[in-house]
XYZ file of N, CA and C in Angstrom:
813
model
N 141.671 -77.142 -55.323
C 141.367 -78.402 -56.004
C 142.664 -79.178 -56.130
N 142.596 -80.381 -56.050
C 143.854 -81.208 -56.131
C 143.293 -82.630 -56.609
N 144.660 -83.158 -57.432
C 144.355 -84.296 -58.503
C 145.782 -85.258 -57.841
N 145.514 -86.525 -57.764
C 147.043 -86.981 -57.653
C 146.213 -88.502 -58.547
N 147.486 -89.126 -59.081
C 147.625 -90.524 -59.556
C 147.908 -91.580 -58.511
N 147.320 -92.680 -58.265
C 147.890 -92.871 -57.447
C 147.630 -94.517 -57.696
N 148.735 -95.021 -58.364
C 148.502 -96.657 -58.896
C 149.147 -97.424 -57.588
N 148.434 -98.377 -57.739
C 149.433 -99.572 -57.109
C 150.000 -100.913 -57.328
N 151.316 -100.723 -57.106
C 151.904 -101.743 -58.556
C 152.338 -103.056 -57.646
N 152.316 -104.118 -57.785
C 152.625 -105.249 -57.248
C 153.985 -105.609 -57.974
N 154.919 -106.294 -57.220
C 156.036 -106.482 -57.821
C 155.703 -108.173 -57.574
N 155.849 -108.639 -58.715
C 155.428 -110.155 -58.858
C 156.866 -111.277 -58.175
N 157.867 -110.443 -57.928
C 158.805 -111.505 -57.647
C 158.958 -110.862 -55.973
N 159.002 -110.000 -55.608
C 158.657 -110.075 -53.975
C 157.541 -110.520 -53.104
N 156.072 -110.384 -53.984
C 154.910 -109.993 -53.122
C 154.043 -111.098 -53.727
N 154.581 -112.519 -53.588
C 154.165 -113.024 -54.672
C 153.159 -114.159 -53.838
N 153.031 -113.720 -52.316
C 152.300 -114.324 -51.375
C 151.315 -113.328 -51.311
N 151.012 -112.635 -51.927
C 150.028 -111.042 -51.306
C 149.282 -111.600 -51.896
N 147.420 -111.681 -51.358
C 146.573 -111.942 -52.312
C 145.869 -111.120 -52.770
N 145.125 -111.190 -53.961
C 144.486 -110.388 -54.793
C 143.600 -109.536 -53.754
N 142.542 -109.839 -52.821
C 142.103 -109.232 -51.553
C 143.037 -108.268 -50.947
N 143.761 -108.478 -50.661
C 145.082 -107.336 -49.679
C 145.361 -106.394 -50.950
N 145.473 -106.717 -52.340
C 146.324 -105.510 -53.275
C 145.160 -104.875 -53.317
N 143.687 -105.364 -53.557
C 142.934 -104.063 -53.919
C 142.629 -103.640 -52.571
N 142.745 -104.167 -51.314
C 142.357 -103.531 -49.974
C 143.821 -102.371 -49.847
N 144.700 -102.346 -50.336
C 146.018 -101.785 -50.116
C 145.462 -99.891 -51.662
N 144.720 -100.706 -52.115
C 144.892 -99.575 -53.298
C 143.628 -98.575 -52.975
N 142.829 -99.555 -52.136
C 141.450 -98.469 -51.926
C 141.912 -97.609 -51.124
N 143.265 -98.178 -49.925
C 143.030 -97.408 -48.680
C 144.037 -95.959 -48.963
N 144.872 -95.949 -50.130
C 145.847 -94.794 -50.714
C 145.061 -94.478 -52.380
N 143.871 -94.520 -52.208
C 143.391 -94.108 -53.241
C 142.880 -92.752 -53.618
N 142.219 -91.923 -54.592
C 142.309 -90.808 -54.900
C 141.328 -90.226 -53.674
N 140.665 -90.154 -52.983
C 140.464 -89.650 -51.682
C 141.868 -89.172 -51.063
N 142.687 -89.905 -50.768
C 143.577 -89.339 -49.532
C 144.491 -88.587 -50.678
N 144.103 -88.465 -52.043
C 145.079 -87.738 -52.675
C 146.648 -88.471 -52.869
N 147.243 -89.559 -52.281
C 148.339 -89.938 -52.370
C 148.149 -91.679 -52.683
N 149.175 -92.330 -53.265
C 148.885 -93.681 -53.262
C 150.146 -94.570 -52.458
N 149.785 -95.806 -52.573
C 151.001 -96.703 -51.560
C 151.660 -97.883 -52.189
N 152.623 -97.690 -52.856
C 153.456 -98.928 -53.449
C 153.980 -99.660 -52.479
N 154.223 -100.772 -53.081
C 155.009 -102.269 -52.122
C 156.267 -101.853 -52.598
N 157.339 -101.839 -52.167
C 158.573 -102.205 -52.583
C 159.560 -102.803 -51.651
N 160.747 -103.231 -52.265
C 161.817 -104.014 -51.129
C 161.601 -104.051 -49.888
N 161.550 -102.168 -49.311
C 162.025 -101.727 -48.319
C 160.446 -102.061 -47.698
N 159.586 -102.177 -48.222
C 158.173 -102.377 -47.701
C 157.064 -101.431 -48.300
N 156.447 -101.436 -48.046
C 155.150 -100.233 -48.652
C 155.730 -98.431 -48.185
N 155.678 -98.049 -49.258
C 155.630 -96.491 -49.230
C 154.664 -95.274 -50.105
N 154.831 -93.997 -49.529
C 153.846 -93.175 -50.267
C 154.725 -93.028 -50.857
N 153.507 -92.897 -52.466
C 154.129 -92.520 -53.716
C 153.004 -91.415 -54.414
N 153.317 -90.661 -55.288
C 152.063 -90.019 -55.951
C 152.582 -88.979 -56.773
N 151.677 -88.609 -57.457
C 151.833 -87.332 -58.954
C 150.765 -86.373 -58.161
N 151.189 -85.452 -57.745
C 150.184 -84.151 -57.312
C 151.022 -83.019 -57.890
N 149.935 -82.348 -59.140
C 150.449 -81.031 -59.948
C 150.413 -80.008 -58.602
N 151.575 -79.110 -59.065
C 151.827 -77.798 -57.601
C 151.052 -76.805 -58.311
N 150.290 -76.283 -57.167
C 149.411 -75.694 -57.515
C 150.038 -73.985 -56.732
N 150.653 -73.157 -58.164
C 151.423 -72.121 -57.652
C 149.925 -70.580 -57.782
N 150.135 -70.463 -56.382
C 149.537 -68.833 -56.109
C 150.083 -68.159 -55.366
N 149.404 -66.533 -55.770
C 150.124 -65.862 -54.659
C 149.325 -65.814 -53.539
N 150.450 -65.262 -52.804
C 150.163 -64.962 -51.291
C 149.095 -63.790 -51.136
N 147.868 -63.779 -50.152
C 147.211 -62.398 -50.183
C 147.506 -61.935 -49.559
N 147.126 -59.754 -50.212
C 147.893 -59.135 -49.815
C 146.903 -58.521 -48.533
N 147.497 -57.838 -47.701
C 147.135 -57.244 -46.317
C 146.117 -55.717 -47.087
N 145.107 -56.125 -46.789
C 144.082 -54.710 -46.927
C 144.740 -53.867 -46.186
N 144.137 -52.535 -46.946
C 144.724 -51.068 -46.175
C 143.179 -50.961 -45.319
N 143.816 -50.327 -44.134
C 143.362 -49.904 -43.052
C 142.003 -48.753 -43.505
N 140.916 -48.782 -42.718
C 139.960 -47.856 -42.934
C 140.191 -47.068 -42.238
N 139.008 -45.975 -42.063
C 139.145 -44.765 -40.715
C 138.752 -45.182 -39.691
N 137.273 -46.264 -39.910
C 136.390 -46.433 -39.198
C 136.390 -47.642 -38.104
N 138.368 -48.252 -38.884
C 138.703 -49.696 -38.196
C 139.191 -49.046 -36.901
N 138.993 -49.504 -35.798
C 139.580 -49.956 -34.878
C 141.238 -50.351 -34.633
N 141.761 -49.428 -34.160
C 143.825 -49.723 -34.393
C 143.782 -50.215 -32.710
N 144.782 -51.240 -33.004
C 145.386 -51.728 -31.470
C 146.077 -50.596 -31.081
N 146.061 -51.088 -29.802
C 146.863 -49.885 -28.991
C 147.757 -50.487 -28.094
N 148.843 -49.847 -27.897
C 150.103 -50.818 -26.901
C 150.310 -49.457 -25.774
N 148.861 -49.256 -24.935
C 149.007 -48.217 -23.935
C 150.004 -48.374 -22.661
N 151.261 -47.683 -22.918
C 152.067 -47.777 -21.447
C 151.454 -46.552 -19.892
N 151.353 -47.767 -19.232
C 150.536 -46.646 -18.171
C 151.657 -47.107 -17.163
N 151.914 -46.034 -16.933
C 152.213 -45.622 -15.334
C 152.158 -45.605 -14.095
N 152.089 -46.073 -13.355
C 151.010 -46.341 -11.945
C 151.442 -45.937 -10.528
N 151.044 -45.074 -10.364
C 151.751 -43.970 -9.451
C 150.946 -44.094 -7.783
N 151.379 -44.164 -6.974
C 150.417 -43.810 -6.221
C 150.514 -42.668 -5.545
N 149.182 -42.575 -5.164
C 148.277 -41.217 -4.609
C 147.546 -41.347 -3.392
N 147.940 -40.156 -2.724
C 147.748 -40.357 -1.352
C 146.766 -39.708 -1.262
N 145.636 -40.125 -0.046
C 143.927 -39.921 0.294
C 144.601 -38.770 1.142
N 144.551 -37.351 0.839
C 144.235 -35.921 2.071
C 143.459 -36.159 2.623
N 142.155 -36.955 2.831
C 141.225 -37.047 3.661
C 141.078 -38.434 4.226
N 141.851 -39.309 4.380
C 142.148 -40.248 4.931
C 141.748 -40.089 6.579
N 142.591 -39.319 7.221
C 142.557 -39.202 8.891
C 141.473 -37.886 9.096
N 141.073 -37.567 7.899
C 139.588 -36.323 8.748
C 138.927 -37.116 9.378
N 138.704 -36.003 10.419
C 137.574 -36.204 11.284
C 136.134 -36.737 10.361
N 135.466 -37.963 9.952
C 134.233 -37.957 9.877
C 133.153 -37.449 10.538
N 132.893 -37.220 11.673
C 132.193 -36.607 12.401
C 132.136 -35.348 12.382
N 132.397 -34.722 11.379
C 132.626 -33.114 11.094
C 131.008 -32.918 10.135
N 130.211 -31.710 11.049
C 129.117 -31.799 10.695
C 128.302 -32.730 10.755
N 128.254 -33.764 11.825
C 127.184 -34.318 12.130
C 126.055 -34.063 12.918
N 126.597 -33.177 13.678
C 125.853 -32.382 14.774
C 124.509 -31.207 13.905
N 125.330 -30.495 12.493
C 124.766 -29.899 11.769
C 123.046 -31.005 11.242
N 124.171 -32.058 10.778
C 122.931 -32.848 9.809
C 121.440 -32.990 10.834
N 122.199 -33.872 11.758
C 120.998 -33.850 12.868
C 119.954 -33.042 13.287
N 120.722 -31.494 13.694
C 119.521 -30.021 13.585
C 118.141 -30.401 12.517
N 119.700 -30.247 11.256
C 118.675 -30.308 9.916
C 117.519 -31.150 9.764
N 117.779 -32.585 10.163
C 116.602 -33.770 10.293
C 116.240 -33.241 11.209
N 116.391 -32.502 12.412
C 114.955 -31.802 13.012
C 114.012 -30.926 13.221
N 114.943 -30.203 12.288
C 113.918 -29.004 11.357
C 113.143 -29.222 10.066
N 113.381 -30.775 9.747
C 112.636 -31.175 8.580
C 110.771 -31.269 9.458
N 111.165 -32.012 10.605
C 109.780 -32.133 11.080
C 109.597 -31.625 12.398
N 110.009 -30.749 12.781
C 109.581 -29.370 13.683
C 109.688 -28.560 13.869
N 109.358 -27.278 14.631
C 110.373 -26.373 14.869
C 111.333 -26.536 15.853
N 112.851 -25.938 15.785
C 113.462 -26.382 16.310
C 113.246 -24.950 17.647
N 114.022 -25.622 18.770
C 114.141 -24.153 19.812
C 115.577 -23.335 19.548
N 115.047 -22.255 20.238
C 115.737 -21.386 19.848
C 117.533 -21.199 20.250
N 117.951 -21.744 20.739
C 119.114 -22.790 21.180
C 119.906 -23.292 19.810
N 118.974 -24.366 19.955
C 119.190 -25.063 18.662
C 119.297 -24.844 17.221
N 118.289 -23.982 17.235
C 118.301 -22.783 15.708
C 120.044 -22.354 15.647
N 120.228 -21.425 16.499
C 121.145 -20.575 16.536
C 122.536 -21.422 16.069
N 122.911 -22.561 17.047
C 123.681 -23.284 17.297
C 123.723 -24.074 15.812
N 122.545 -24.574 14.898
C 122.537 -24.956 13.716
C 123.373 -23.427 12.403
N 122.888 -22.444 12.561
C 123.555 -21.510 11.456
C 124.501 -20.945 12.079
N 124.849 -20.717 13.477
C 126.588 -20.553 13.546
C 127.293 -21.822 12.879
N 126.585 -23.079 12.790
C 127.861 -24.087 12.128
C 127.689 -23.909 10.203
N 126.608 -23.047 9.911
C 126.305 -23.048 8.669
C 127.339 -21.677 8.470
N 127.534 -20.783 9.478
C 128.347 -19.588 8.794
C 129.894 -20.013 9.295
N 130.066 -20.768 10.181
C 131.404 -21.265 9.894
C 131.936 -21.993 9.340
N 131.155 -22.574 8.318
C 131.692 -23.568 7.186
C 130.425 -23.672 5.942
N 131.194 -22.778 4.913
C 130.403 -22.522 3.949
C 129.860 -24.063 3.239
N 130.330 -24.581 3.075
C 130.497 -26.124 1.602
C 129.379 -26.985 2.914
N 128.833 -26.187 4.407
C 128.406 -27.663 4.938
C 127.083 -27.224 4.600
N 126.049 -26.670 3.802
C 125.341 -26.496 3.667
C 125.112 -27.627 2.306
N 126.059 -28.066 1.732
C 125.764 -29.302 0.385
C 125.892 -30.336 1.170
N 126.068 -30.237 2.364
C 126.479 -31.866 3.092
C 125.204 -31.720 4.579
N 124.631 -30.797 4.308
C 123.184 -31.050 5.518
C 122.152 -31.487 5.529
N 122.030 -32.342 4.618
C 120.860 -33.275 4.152
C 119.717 -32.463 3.551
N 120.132 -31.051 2.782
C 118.673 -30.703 2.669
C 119.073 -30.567 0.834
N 117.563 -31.302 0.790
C 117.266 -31.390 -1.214
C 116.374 -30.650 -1.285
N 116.231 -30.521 -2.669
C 114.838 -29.556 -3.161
C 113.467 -30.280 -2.939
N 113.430 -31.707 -3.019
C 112.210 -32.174 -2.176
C 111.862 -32.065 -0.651
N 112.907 -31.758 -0.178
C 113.164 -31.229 1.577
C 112.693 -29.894 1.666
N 112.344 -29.161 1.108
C 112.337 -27.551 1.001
C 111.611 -27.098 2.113
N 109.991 -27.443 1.190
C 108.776 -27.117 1.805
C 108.593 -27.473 3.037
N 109.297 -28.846 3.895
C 109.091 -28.955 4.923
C 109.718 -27.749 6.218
N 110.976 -27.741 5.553
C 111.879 -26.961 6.045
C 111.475 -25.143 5.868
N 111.284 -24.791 5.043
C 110.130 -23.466 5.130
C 108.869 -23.494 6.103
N 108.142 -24.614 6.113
C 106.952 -24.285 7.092
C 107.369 -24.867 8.285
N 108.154 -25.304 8.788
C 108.589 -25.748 10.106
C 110.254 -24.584 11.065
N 110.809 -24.374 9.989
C 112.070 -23.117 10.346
C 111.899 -22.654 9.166
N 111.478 -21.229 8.936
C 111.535 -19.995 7.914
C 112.814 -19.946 8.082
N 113.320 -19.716 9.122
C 114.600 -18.870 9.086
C 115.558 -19.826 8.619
N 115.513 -20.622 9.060
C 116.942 -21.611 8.748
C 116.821 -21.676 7.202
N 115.919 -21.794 6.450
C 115.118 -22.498 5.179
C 116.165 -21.174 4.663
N 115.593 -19.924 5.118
C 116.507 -18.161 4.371
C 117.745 -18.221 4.303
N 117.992 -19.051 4.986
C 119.367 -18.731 5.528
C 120.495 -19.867 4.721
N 119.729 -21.170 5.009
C 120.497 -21.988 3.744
C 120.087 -21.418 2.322
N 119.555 -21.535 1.683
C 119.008 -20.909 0.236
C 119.709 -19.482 -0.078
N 120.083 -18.400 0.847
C 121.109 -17.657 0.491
C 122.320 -18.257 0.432
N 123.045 -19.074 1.398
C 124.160 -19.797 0.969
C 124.233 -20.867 -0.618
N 122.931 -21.096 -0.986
C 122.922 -21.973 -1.821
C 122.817 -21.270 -3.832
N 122.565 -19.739 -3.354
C 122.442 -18.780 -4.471
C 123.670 -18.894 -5.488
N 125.129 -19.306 -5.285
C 125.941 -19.565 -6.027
C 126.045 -20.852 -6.667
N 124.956 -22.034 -5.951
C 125.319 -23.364 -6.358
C 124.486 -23.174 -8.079
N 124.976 -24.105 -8.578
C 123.801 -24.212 -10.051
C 122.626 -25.037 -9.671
N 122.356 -25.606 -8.949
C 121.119 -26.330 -8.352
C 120.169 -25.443 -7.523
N 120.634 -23.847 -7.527
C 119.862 -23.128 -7.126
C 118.152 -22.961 -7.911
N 117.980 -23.147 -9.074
C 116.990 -23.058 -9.542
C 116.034 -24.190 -9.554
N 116.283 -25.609 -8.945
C 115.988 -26.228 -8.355
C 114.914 -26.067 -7.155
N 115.541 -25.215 -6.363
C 114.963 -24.802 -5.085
C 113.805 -23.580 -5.280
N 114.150 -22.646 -6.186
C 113.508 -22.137 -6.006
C 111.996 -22.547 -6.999
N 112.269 -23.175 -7.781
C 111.259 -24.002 -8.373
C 110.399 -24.576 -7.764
N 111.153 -25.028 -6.313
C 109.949 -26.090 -5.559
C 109.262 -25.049 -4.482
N 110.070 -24.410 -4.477
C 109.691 -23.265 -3.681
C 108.162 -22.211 -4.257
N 108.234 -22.045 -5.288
C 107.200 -21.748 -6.400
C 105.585 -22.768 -6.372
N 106.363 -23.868 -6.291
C 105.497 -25.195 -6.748
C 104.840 -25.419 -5.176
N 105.107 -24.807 -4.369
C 104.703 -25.791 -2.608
C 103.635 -24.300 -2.559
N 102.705 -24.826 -1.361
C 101.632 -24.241 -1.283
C 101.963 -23.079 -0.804
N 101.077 -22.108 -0.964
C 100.736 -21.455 -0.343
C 100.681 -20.890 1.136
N 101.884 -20.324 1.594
C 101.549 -20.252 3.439
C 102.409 -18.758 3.495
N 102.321 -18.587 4.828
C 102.937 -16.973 5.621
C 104.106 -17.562 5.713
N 104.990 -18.430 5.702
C 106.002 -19.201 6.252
C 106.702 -18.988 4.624
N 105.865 -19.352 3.727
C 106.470 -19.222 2.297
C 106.900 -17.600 1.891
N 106.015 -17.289 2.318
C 105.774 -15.204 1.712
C 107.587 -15.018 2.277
N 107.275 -15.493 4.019
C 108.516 -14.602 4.645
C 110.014 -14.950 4.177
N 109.537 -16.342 3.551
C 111.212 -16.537 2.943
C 111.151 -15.915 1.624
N 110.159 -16.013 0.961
C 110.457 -15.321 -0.380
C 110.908 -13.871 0.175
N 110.194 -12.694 0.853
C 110.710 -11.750 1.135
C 111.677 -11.882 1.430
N 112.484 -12.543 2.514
C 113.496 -12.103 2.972
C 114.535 -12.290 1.741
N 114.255 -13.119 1.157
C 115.494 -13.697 0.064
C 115.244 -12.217 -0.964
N 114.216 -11.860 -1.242
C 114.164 -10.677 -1.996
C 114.735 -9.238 -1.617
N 114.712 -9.399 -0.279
C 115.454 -7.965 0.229
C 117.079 -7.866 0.044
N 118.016 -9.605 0.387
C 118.928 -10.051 0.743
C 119.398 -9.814 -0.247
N 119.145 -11.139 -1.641
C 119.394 -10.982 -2.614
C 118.691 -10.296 -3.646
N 119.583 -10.548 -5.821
C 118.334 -9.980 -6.523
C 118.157 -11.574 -6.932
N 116.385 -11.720 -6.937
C 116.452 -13.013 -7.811
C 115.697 -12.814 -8.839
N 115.394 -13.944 -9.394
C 114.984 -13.943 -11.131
C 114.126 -13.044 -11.138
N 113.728 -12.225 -12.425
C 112.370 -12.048 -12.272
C 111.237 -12.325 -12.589
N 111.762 -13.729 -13.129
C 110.775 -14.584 -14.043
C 110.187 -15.181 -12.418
N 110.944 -15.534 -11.441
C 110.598 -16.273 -10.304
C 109.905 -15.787 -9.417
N 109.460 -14.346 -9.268
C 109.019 -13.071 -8.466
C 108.220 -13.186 -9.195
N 108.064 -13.269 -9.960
C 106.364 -12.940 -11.416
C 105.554 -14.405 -10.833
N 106.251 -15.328 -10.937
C 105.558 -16.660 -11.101
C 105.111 -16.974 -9.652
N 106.060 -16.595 -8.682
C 105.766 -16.855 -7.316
C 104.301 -15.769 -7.060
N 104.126 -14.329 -7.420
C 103.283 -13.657 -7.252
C 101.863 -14.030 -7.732
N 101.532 -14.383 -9.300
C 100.949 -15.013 -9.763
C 100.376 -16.280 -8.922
N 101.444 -17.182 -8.007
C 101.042 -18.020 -7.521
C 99.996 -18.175 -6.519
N 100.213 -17.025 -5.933
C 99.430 -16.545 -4.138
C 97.920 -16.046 -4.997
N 98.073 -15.164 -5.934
C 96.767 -15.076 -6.674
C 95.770 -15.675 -6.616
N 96.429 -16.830 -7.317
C 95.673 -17.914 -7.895
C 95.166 -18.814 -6.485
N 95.819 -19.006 -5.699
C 95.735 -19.466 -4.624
C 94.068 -19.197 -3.616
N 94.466 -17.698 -3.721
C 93.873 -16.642 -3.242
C 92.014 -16.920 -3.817
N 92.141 -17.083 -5.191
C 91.047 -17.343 -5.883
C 90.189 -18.645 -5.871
N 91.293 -19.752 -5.392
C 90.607 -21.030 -5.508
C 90.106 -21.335 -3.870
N 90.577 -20.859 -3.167
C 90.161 -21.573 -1.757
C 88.518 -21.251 -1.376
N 88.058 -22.188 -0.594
C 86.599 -22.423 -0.470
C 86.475 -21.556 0.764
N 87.054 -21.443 2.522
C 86.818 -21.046 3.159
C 87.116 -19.675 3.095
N 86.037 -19.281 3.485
C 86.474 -17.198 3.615
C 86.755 -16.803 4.327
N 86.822 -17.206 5.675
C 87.842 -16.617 6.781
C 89.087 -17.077 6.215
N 89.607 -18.235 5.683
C 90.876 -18.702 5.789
C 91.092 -17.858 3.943
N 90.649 -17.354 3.056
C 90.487 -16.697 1.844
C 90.804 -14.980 2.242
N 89.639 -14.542 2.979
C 90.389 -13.227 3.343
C 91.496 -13.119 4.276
N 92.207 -13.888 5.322
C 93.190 -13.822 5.865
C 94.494 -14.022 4.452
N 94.209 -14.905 3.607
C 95.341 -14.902 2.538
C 95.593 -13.755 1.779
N 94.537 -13.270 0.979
C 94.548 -12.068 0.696
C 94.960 -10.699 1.609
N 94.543 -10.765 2.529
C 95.867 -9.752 3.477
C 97.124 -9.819 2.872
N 97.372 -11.340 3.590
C 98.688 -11.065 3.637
C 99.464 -10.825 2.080
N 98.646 -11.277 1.468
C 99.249 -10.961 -0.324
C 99.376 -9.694 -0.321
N 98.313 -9.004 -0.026
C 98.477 -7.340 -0.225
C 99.877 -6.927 0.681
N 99.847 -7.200 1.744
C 100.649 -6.230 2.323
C 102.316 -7.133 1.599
N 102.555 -8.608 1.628
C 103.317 -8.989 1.011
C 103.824 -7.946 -1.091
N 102.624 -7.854 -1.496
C 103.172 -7.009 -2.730
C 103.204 -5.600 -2.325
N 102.478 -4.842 -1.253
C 102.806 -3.410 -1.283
C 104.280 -3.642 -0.573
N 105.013 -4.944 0.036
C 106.309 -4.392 0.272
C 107.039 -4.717 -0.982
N 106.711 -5.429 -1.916
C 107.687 -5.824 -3.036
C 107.713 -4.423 -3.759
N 106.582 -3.347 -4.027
C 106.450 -2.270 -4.670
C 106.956 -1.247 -4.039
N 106.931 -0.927 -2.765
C 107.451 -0.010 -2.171
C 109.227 -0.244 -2.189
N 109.581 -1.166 -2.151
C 111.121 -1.807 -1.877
C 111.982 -1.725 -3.611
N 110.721 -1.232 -4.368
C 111.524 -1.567 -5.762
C 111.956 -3.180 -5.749
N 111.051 -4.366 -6.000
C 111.520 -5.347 -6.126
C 110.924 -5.515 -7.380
N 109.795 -5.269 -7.995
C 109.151 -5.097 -8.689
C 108.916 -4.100 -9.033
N 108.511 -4.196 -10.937
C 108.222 -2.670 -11.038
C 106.820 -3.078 -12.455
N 106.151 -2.372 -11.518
C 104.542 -3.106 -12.393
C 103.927 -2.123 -13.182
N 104.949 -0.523 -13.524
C 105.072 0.088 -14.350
C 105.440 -0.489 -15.402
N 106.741 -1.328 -15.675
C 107.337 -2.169 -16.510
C 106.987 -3.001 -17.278
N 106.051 -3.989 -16.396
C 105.676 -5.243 -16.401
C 103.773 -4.922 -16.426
N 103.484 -4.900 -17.812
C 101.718 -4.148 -17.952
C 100.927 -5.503 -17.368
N 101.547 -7.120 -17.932
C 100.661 -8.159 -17.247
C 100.589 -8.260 -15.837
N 102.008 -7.968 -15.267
C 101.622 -7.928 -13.728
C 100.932 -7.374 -13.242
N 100.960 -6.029 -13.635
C 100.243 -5.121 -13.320
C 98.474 -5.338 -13.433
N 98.574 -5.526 -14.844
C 96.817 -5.910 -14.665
C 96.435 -7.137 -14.112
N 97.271 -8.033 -13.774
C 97.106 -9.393 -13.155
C 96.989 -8.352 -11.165
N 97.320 -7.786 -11.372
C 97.485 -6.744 -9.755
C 96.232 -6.531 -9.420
N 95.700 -5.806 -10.798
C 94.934 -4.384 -10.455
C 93.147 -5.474 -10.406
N 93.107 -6.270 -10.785
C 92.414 -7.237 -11.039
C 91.929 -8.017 -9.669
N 93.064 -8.748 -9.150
C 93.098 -9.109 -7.663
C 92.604 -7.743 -6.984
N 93.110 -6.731 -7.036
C 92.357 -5.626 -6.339
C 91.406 -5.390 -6.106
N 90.501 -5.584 -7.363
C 89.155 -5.187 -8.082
C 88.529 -6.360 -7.033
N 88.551 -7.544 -7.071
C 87.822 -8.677 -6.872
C 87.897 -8.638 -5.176
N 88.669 -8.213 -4.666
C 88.853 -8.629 -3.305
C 88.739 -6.871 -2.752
N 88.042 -6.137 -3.756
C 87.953 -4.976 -2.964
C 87.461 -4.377 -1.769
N 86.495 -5.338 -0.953
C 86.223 -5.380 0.203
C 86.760 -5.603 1.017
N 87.679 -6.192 1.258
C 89.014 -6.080 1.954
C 90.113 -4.676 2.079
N 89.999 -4.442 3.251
C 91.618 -2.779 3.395
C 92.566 -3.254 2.863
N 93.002 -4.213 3.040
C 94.359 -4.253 2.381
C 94.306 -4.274 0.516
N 92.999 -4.784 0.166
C 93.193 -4.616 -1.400
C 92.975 -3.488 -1.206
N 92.199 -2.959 -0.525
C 91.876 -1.028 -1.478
C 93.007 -0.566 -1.324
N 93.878 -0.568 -0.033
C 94.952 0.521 -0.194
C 96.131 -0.534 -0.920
N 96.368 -1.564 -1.620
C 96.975 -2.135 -2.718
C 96.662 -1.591 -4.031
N 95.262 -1.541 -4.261
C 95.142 -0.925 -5.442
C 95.169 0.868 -5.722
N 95.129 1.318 -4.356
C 95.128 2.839 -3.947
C 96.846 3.089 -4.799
N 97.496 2.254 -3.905
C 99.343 2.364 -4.626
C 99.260 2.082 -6.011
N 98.552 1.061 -6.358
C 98.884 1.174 -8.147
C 98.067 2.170 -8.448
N 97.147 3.006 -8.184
C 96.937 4.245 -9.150
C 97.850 5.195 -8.949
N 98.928 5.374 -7.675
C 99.413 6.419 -7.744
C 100.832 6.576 -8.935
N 101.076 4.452 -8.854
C 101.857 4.692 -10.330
C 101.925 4.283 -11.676
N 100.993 4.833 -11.854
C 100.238 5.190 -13.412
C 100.505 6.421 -13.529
């Protein structure tokens, strides 16, 4: 808030041509609005005025929170760093990828097979760079079993392994599927949550299909597929009472079939 005085005084023996119009046009225009006023004198018109000082203190600087935000005066360094892979060969493993896109949609010949996993066993890391994903699987199982075994054991150390075998679980039903699950079961140990669920799977499989030539040909091969998981110790359906009666069950139902009787012939002998 601010107050000033601010008169304007005519000096009658200098300004004695000024007319009454000009002194009050002179007093409105330095009047208490602009806070200051404008006397005539000798030297000519000047600011004049009474404004009380209006004494405060200065404010003080708040203390800092936790939650504020502090500047930072980061000195960085800037170094450079040289690309090791600058002058590689790009074309390293292209020959691989290619196989791979043609084992996605055929079988490949036997040439070509070979010539694809000699470049897979001479360079471990090119199996993450051969174009094959876990949505790629199933193609690659029913078109090359072998190649499909053969990457997926290289891929047993990656953490995206459970990935694969998930889809592997999840894709239908075929002889092309059984032989990679076996082989991976002889090779390696895998889950046994994944051996339960994959087994379970062919079951169920087994149960829903409409045609019975193409129904008892599946069931074969299930049987002789679990009498090798039981004979091999891959399973142990002593252990495991649901597998087991999830076994002995499929047995029962498809007992007209040789291969269930002598499937279920082996589970009585271990009881």
């Amino acid at each position: 808030l601010r107050c000033g005085l601010c008169p304007v005084l005519l000096d009658p023996q200098g300004n004695e041509d000024m007319s009454l119009g000009e002194a009050s046009g002179a007093s409105e225009a330095g009047g208490v609005g602009g806070g200051h006023g404008s006397a005539l004198t000798e030297e000519g018109p000047c600011m004049v005025g009474f404004e009380p000082a209006l004494v405060r203190p200065l404010p003080g600087l708040l203390p800092p929170g936790e939650d504020e935000v502090c500047w930072l005066h980061p000195e960085q360094e800037h170094m450079v760093m040289w690309d090791a892979g600058m002058c590689n060969d790009s074309s390293k493993g292209q020959h691989a990828r290619e196989l791979m896109a043609k084992a996605f949609k055929g079988v490949l010949q036997p040439q070509q097979q070979q010539s694809l996993l000699a470049e897979l066993e001479a360079d471990p890391k090119l199996v993450y760079h051969c174009g094959l994903s876990p949505r790629r699987l199933p193609e690659l199982v029913e078109n090359s079993p072998t190649v499909a075994t053969e990457t997926l054991l290289r891929l047993m150390p990656s953490a995206h392994i459970t990935e694969y075998l998930q889809m592997l679980v999840s894709m239908p039903m075929s002889l092309h599927s059984m032989e990679v699950v076996n082989r991976l079961t002889t090779a390696v140990e895998l889950p046994t949550e994944f051996v339960h669920l994959y087994i379970s799977n062919c079951i169920s499989s087994c149960e829903n299909i409409k045609d019975k030539y193409m129904q008892n040909r599946l069931v074969r091969l299930v049987c002789v597929f679990l009498q090798s998981l039981i004979r091999n110790k891959i399973i142990n359906v002593q252990v495991h009472k649901d597998l087991f009666i999830e076994v002995q069950a499929f047995c029962i139902e498809f007992s007209r079939i040789r291969e269930a009787a002598g499937l279920f012939r082996l589970l009585k002998t271990l009881e």
